[in-house]
Structures are given as structure tokens and as C-alpha cells.
CSV table of C-alpha atoms in Angstrom, one decimal:
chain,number,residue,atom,x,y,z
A,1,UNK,CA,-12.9,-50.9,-53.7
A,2,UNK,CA,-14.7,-50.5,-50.1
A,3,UNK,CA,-17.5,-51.9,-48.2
A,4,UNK,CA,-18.7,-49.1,-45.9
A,5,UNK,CA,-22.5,-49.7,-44.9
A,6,UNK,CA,-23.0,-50.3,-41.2
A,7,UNK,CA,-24.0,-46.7,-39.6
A,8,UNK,CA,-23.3,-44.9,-42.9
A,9,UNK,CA,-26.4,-43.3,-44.4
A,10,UNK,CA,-25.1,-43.1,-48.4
A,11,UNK,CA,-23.3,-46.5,-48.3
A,12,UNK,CA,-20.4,-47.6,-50.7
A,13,UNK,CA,-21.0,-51.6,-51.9
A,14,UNK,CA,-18.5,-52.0,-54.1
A,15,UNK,CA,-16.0,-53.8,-52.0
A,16,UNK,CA,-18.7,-55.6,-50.3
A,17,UNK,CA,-19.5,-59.8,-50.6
A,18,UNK,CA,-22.1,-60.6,-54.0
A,19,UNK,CA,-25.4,-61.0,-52.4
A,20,UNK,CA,-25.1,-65.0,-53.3
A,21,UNK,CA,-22.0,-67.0,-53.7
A,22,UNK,CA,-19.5,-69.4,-52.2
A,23,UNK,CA,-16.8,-69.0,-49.8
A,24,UNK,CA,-13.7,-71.2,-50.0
A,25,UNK,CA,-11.9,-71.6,-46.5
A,26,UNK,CA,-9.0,-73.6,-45.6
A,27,UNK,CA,-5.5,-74.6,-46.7
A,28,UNK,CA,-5.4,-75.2,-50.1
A,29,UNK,CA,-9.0,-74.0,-50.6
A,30,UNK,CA,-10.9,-78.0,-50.5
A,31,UNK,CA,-13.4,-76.7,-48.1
A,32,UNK,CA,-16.3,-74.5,-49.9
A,33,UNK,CA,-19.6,-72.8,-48.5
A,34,UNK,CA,-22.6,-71.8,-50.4
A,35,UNK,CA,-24.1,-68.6,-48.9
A,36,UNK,CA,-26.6,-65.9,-49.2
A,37,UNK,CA,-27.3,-62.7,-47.8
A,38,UNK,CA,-28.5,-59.3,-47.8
A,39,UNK,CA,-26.0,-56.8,-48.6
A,40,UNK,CA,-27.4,-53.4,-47.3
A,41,UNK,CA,-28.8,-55.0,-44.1
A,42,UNK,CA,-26.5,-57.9,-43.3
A,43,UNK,CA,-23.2,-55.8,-43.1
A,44,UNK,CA,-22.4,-54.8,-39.6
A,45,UNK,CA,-19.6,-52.5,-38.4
A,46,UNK,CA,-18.3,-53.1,-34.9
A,47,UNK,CA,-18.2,-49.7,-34.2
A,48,UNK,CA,-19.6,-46.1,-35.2
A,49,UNK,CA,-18.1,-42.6,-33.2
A,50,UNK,CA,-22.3,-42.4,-32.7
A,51,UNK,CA,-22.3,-45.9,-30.8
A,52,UNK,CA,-19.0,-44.4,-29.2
A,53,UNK,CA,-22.0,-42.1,-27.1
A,54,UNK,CA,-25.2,-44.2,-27.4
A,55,UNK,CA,-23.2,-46.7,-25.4
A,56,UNK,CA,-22.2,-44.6,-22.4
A,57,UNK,CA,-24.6,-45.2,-20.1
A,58,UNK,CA,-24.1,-48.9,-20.1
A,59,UNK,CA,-20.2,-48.7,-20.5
A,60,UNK,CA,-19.8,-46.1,-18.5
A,61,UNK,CA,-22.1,-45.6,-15.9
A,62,UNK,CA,-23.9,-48.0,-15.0
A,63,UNK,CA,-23.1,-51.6,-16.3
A,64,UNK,CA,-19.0,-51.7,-15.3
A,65,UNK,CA,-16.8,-52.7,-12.8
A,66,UNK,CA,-15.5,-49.2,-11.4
A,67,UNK,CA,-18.8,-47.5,-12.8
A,68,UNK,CA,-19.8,-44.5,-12.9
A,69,UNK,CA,-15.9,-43.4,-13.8
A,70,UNK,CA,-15.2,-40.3,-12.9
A,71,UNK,CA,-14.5,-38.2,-15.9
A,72,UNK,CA,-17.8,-39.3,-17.3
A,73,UNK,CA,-19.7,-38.2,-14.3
A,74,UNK,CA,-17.9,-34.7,-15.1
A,75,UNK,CA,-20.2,-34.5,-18.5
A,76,UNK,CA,-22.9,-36.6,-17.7
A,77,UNK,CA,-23.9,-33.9,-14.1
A,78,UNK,CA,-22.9,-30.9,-16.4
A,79,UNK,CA,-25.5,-32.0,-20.1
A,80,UNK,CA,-28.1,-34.0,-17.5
A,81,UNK,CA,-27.7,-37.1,-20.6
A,82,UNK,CA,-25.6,-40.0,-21.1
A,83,UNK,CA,-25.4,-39.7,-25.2
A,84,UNK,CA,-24.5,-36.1,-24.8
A,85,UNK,CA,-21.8,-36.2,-27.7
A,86,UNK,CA,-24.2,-37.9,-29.9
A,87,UNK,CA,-27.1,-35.3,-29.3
A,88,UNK,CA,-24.9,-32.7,-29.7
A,89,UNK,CA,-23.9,-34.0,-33.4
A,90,UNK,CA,-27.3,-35.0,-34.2
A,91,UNK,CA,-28.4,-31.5,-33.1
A,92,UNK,CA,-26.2,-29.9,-35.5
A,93,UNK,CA,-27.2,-32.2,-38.2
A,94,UNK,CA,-30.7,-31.3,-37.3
A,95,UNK,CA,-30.1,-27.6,-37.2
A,96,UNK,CA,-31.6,-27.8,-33.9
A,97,UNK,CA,-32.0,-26.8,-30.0
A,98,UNK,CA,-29.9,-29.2,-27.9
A,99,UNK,CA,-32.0,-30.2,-24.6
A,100,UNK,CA,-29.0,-30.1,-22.0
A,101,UNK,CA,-29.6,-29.3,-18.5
A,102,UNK,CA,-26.2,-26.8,-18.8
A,103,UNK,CA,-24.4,-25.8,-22.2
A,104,UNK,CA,-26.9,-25.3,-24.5
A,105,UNK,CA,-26.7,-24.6,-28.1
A,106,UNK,CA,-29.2,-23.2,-30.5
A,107,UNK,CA,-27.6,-24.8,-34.0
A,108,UNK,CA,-30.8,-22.6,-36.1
A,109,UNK,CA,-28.5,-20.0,-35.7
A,110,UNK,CA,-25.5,-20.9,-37.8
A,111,UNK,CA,-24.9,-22.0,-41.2
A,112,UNK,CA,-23.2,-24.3,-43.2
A,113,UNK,CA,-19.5,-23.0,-41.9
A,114,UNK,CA,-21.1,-23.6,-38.3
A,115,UNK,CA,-22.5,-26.4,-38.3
A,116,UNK,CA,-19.5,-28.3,-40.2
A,117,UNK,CA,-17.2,-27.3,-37.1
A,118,UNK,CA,-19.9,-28.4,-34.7
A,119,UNK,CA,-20.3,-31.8,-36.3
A,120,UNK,CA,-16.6,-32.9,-37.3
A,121,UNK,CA,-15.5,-31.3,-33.8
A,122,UNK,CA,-17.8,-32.9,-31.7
A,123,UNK,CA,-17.3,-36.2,-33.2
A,124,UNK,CA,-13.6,-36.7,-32.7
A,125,UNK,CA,-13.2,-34.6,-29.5
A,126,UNK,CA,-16.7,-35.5,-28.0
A,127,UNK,CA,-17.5,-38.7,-29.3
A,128,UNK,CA,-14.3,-40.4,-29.5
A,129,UNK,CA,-12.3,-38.3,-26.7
A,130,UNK,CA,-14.8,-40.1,-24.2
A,131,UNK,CA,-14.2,-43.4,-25.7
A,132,UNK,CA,-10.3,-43.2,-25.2
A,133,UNK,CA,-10.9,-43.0,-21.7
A,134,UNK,CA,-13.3,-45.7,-21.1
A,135,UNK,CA,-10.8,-48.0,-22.9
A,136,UNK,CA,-8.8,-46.9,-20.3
A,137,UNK,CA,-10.7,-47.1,-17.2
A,138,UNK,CA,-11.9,-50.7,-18.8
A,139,UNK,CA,-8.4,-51.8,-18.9
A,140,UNK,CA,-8.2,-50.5,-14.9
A,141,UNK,CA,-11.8,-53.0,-14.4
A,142,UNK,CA,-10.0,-55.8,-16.2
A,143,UNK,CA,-6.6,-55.2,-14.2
A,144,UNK,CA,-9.0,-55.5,-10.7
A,145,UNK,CA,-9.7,-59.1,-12.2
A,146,UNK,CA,-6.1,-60.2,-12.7
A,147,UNK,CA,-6.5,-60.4,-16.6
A,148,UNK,CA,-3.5,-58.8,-17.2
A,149,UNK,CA,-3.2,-59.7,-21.0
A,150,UNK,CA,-6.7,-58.1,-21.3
A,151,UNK,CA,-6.2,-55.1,-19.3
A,152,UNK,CA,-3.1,-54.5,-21.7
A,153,UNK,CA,-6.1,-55.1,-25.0
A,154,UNK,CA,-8.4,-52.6,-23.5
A,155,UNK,CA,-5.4,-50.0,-22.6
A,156,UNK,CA,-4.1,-50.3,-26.4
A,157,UNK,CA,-7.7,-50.0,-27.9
A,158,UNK,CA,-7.8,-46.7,-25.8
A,159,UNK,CA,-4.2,-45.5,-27.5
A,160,UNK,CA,-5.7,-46.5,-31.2
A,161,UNK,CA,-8.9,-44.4,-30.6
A,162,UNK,CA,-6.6,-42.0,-29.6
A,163,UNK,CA,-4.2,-42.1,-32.3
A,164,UNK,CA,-7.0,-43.0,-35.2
A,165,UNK,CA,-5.6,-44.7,-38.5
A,166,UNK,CA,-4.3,-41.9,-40.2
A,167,UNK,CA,-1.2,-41.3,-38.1
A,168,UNK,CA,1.4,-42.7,-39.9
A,169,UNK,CA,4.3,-44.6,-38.8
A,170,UNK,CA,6.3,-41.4,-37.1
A,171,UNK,CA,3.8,-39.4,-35.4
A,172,UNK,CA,5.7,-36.2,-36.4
A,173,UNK,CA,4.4,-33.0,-35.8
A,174,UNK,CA,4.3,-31.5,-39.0
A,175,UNK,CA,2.2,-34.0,-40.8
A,176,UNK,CA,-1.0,-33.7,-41.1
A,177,UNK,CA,-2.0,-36.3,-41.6
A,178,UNK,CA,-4.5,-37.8,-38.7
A,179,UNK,CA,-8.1,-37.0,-37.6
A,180,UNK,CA,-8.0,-37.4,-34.1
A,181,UNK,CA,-6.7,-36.5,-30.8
A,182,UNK,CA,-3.0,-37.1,-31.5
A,183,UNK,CA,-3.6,-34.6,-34.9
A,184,UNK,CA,-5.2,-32.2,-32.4
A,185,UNK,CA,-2.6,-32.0,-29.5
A,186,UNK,CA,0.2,-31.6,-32.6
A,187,UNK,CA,-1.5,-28.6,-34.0
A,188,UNK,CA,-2.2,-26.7,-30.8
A,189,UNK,CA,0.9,-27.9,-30.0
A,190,UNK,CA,2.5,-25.4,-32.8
A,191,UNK,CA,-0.3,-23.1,-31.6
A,192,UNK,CA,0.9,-22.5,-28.4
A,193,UNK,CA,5.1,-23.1,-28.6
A,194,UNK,CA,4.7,-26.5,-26.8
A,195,UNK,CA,6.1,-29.1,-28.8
A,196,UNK,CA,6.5,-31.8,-28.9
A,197,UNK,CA,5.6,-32.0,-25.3
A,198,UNK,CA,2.1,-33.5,-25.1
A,199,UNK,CA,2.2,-36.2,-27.3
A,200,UNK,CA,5.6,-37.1,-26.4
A,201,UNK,CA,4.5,-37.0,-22.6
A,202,UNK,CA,1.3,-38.6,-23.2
A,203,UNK,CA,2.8,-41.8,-24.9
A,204,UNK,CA,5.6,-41.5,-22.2
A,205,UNK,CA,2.6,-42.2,-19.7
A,206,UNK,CA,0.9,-44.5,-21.6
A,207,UNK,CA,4.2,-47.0,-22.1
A,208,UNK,CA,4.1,-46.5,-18.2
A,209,UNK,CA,0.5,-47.4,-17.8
A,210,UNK,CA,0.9,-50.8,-20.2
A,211,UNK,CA,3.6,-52.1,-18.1
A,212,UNK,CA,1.8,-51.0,-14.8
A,213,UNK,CA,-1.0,-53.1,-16.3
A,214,UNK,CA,1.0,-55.9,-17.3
A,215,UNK,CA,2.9,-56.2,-13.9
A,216,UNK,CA,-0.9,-56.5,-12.1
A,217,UNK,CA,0.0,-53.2,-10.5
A,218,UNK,CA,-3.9,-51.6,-10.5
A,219,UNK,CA,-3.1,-48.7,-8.1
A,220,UNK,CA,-0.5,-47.5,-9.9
A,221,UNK,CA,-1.6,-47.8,-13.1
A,222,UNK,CA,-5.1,-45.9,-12.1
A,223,UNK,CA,-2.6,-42.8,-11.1
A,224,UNK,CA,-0.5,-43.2,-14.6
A,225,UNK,CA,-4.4,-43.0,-15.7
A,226,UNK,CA,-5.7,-39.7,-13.9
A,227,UNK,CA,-2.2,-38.0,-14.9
A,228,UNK,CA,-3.5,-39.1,-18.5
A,229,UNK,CA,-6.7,-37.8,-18.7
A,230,UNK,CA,-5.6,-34.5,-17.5
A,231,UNK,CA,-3.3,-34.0,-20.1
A,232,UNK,CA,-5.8,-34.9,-22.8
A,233,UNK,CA,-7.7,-31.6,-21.6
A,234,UNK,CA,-4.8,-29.5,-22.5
A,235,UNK,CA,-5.6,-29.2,-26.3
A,236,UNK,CA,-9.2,-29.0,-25.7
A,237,UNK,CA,-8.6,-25.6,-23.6
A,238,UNK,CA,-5.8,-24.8,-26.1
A,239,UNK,CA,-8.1,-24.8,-28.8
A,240,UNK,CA,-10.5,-23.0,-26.9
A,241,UNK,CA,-9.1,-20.0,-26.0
A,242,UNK,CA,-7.7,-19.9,-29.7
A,243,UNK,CA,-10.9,-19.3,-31.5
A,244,UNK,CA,-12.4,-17.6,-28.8
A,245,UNK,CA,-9.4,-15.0,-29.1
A,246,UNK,CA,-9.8,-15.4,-33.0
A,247,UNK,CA,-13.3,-14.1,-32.2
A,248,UNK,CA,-12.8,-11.6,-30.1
A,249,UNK,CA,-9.7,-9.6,-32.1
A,250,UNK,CA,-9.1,-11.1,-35.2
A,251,UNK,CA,-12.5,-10.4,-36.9
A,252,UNK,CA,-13.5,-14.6,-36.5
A,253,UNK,CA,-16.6,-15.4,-38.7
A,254,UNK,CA,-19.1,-17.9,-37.8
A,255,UNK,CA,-16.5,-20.8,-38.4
A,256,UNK,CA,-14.4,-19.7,-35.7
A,257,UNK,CA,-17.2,-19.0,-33.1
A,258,UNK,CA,-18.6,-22.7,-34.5
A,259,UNK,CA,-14.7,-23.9,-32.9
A,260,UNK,CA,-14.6,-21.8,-30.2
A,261,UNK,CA,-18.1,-23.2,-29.3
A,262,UNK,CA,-17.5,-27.1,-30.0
A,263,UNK,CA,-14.2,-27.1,-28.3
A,264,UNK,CA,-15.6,-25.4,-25.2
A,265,UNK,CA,-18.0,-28.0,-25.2
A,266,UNK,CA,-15.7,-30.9,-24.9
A,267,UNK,CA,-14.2,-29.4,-22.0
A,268,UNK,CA,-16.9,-27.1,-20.1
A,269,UNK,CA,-18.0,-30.4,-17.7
A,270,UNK,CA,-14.5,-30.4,-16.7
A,271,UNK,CA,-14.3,-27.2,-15.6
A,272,UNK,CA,-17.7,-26.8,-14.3
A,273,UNK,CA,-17.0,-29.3,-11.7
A,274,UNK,CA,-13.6,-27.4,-10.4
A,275,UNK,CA,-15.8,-24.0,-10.5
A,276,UNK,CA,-19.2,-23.4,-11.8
A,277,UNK,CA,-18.4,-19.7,-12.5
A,278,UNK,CA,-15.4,-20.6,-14.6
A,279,UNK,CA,-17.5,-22.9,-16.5
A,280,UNK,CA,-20.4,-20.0,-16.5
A,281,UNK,CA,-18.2,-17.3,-17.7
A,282,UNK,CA,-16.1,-19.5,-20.3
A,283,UNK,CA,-19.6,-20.6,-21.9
A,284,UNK,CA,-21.6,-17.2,-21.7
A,285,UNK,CA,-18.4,-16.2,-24.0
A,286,UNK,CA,-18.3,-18.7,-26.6
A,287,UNK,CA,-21.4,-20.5,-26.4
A,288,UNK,CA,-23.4,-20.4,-29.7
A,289,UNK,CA,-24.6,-17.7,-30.7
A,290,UNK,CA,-22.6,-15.8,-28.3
A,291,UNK,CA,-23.4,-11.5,-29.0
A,292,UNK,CA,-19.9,-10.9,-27.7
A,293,UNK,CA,-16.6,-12.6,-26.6
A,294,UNK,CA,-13.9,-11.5,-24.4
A,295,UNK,CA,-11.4,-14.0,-24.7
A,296,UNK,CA,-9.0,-12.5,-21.8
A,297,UNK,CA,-12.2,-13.6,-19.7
A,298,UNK,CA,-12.1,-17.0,-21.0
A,299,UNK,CA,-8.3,-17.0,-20.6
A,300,UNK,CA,-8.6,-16.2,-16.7
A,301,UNK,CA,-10.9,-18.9,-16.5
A,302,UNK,CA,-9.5,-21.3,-17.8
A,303,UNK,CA,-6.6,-20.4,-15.6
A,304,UNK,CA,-8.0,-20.3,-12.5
A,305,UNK,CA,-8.7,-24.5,-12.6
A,306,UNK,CA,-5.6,-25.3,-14.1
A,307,UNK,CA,-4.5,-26.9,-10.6
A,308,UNK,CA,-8.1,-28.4,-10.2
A,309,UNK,CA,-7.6,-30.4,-13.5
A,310,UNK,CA,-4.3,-30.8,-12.9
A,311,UNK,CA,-2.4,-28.8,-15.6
A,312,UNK,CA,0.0,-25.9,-15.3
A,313,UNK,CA,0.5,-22.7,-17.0
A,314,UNK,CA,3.9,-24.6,-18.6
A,315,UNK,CA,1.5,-27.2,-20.0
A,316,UNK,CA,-0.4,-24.9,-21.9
A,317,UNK,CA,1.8,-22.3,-23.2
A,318,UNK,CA,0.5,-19.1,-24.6
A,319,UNK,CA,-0.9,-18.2,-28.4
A,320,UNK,CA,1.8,-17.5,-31.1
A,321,UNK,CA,1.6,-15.4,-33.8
A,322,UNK,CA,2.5,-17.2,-36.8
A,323,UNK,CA,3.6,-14.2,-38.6
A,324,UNK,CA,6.5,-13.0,-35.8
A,325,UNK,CA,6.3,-15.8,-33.8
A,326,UNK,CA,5.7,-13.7,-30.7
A,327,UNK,CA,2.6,-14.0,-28.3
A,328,UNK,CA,-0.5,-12.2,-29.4
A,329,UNK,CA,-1.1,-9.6,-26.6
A,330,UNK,CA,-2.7,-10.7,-24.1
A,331,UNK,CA,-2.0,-14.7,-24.7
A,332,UNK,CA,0.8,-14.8,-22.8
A,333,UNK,CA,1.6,-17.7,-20.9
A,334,UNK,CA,0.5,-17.4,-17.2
A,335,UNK,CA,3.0,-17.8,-14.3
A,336,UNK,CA,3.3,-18.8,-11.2
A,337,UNK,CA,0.4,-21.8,-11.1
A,338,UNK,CA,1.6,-25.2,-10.5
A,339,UNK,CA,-0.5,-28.9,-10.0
A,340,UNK,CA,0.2,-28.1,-6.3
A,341,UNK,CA,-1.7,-24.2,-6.2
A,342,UNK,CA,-3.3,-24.8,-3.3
A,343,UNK,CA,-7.6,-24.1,-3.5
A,344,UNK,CA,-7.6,-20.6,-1.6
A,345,UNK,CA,-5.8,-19.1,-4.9
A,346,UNK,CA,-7.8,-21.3,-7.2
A,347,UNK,CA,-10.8,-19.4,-5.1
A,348,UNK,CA,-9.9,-16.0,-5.5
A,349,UNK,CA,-8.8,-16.1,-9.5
A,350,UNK,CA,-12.4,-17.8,-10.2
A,351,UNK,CA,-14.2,-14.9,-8.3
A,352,UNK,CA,-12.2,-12.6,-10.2
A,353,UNK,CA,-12.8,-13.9,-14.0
């Protein structure tokens, strides 16, 4: 049995404390305490992917050592609001008109199908994708304060949010078996002929960052950082240019506009501040409610801030077929871009997308 009440709305009691009883503590139990309480009201989670958002602006932009971090300031100038993950899930709850300042999205106009991709998507890779970074920026905050052993508690909070409980022991690539970010980066991953390189890379980096942190080394456990958070991008844009492709020439239904649209919106801030017109042309396509998409479009823009975000073409591979395992036209991997594509180029494939 299970106690789940705190920010659930239908609650399960049965593993919860009786309303009155006594609690015996202590070796050999000779120590007991009489209590009473209220049972719907009284139990508190510590946590809730909602409070993961409603938090930001404290945690993340105003009331921290290094605040406003960086990636946050990405979102937060792109929606115009801190708790843009949570409004974006509560919109789709609603069946409502977010109130963003860019990225809009107009949830009366989809369904069931679309507004269960909108609300499990944005949860784990709005909500909780956020999260995994402040952990990590924390850990940087706590590092600045020579509290190494809690730097190293912040930085493994931010590889558990990232990970989620569902896992298992192996991480393996063909089990499906977790929720989160991890689950995601091993299914585009497959997607896109590139594993098992992100996840392996990622906890390459983040094994570096722990003993950056533990050694007091700040500086270079803030580059093991942005190195990080760049490649956490890489399945958002993955899965992005999937369903918008899906969309465009497989005869996608709502479902897969609903994933084009919630995965571009955990990335669009990004790109936005590398090139507003990438971010224009990549949303005008998959946005919700989008009349049309032209995936190559969204494919060229995407590609033309690779370098900006600090990504290659190698990192995101190009979108198999699982039927011949060849590329479907026109998802090819791109060539010739590298973290060091100086901005003149990133300049002229923007104006062309």
C-alpha cells in the first residue's frame, strides 16, 4: 500500500499513518508517542514537478548565489514568466490560451491525444529538465562557499532528477523502463543512430563535474557544467525535428503535432537567444495548431545554432527508418558544423532557413 496525497488531486490513503495512534521509536521500542493528526491535510510531499516551476523565480532568479543562471534567463526572456513549465501544463489541463510573451499555444484546439502529449511532455522535459540544472548550478553556489560535501549533494540531486526512479540498475538502452530525461536521450538515441553516446557522455561529464566539485575546483566544474547543459538539449531537438517530420510526410495526427509542439517548447528559449529567426521559423512550424509544417525548415534551423548551443551535426545524427534502417530523405545528418563554426556561417544559414 501507498501514501500519495501531497500535490495529488485523487489521493491514495491506504499506506498512509491512522488518523490517531502511537508511534514507538527507539532501540528495542521502550520509547512510545501518542499522536493525532489529519490525514488528507497533514501529509506533505517535499516535492511536486509543479513546485519544480512555481519555485523558479526564487531558486532561480532571484534569491541565489549566481542568480539569475543563465539557461533560465534563456526561457524566462523568451515566455516573459518564471512558472512557464507550470502554466504551460496547467494550460493544457485547462484546455486553454497560454499568456506567454513568445511561444504561444492555443490548447482549445486539440483533443484528448493533444493534450496528453502536452501535459506528460512538458512535465518531465519542462518541469523537471529545468530542475536538473538548478541542482546543478546550486551545487556551483555551494562550491563558491567551500562546502564541498554539499556541492557534491546538490550535483547528485541534479543526476537523480535526471535519471528519475525508474531506471533500473544498468541504464541500458533498450529498457524502457524510465520516465525522464535519461529514458528520453535513450530513445532518440535509437532514433537518430547515436548510441549510446549521450548518456554515456553525459554521465562521463557528470563523474567529472562530482570530482571537480569535491576537489573545490569551482571554475572548472562550471565549464564540466555548460558542456552539460548543452548536451541535454540534444534530445529535445532530436525529438523535435522527429514529430515535426512525422507531421510533415508521414500523415502525423494530432498526437504527433501535440510532440512536435511540446518538445519545441522545451527548447525554443534556447534557440531564440542564438537567433530569433530560428526560433521564429522552428515555432511558426510546429507551434499548436500549426496549418502546415515543413520539417526540412525546422531541420535547417535547428542547424544553423548548433555551434551557438554548442552541439555538432555528430551529436545529433540524422532520423532512421526503422523499417531499412536507412535515413528518411531529407534527415540526413548535416556536415561540416563543428562547436568551433565561427558566427558569420551561423549568420548566413539562419537567414537562409
Amino acid at each position: 500500500s501507498e501514501c500519495q496525497v501531497g500535490g495529488l488531486v485523487d489521493t491514495t490513503m491506504g499506506g498512509c499513518f491512522a488518523a490517531t495512534g502511537n508511534l514507538t521509536i527507539g532501540v528495542g521500542g521502550n520509547h512510545t508517542i501518542a499522536y493525532t493528526y489529519n490525514s488528507t491535510e497533514d501529509n506533505n510531499n517535499g516535492r511536486t514537478f509543479a513546485g519544480f516551476s512555481t519555485g523558479a523565480k526564487e531558486k532561480m532568479r532571484e534569491n541565489c548565489t549566481g542568480c539569475p543562471y543563465t539557461d533560465f534567463m534563456y526561457f524566462y526572456d523568451y515566455y516573459g514568466v518564471d512558472e512557464y513549465a507550470d502554466h504551460w501544463v496547467q494550460s493544457a489541463f485547462d484546455g486553454n490560451m497560454t499568456k506567454f510573451t513568445n511561444g504561444n499555444a492555443n490548447f482549445s484546439t486539440y483533443g484528448f491525444d493533444g493534450k496528453e502529449q502536452a501535459i506528460k511532455k512538458g512535465t518531465a522535459y519542462m518541469n523537471a529538465y529545468m530542475y536538473v540544472i538548478r541542482e546543478f548550478e546550486d551545487a556551483l553556489d555551494i562550491c563558491t562557499e567551500s562546502d564541498n560535501d554539499g556541492a557534491v549533494h546538490a550535483w547528485d540531486e541534479g543526476v537523480c532528477f535526471y535519471t528519475g526512479s525508474l531506471e533500473g540498475e544498468d541504464g541500458s538502452v533498450m529498457a524502457d523502463d524510465g520516465k525522464l530525461l535519461y529514458q528520453l536521450a535513450d530513445k532518440r538515441c535509437v532514433d537518430y543512430d547515436t548510441c549510446p553516446e549521450i548518456n554515456n557522455g553525459l554521465f562521463e561529464d557528470l563523474a567529472q563535474g562530482k570530482q571537480e566539485l569535491m576537489a573545490g575546483d569551482c571554475d572548472a566544474a562550471r565549464e564540466t557544467t555548460k558542456k552539460i547543459t548543452a548536451q541535454m538539449y540534444i534530445p529535445l531537438i532530436q525529438g523535435t525535428m522527429k514529430y515535426a517530420y512525422h507531421a510533415d510526410r508521414l500523415a502525423g495526427g494530432e498526437k504527433e503535432k501535440a510532440e512536435a509542439a511540446a518538445f519545441a517548447a522545451a527548447v525554443l528559449p534556447r534557440v531564440h537567444n542564438a537567433s530569433a529567426d530560428a526560433a521564429t521559423t522552428i515555432y511558426d512550424n510546429v507551434k499548436v495548431g500549426a496549418s502546415k509544417t515543413n520539417s526540412t525548415a525546422v531541420k535547417s534551423a535547428f542547424e544553423s545554432v548548433y555551434a551557438a548551443i554548442g552541439i555538432t551535426c555528430a551529436d545529433v545524427g540524422g532520423l532512421v527508418n526503422p523499417s531499412d534502417g536507412a535515413y528518411y530523405p531529407g534527415m540526413e545528418p548535416c556536415v561540416g558544423m563543428t562547436n568551433q563554426t565561427n558566427q558569420t556561417n551561423q549568420t548566413n544559414q539562419t537567414n537562409q532557413t
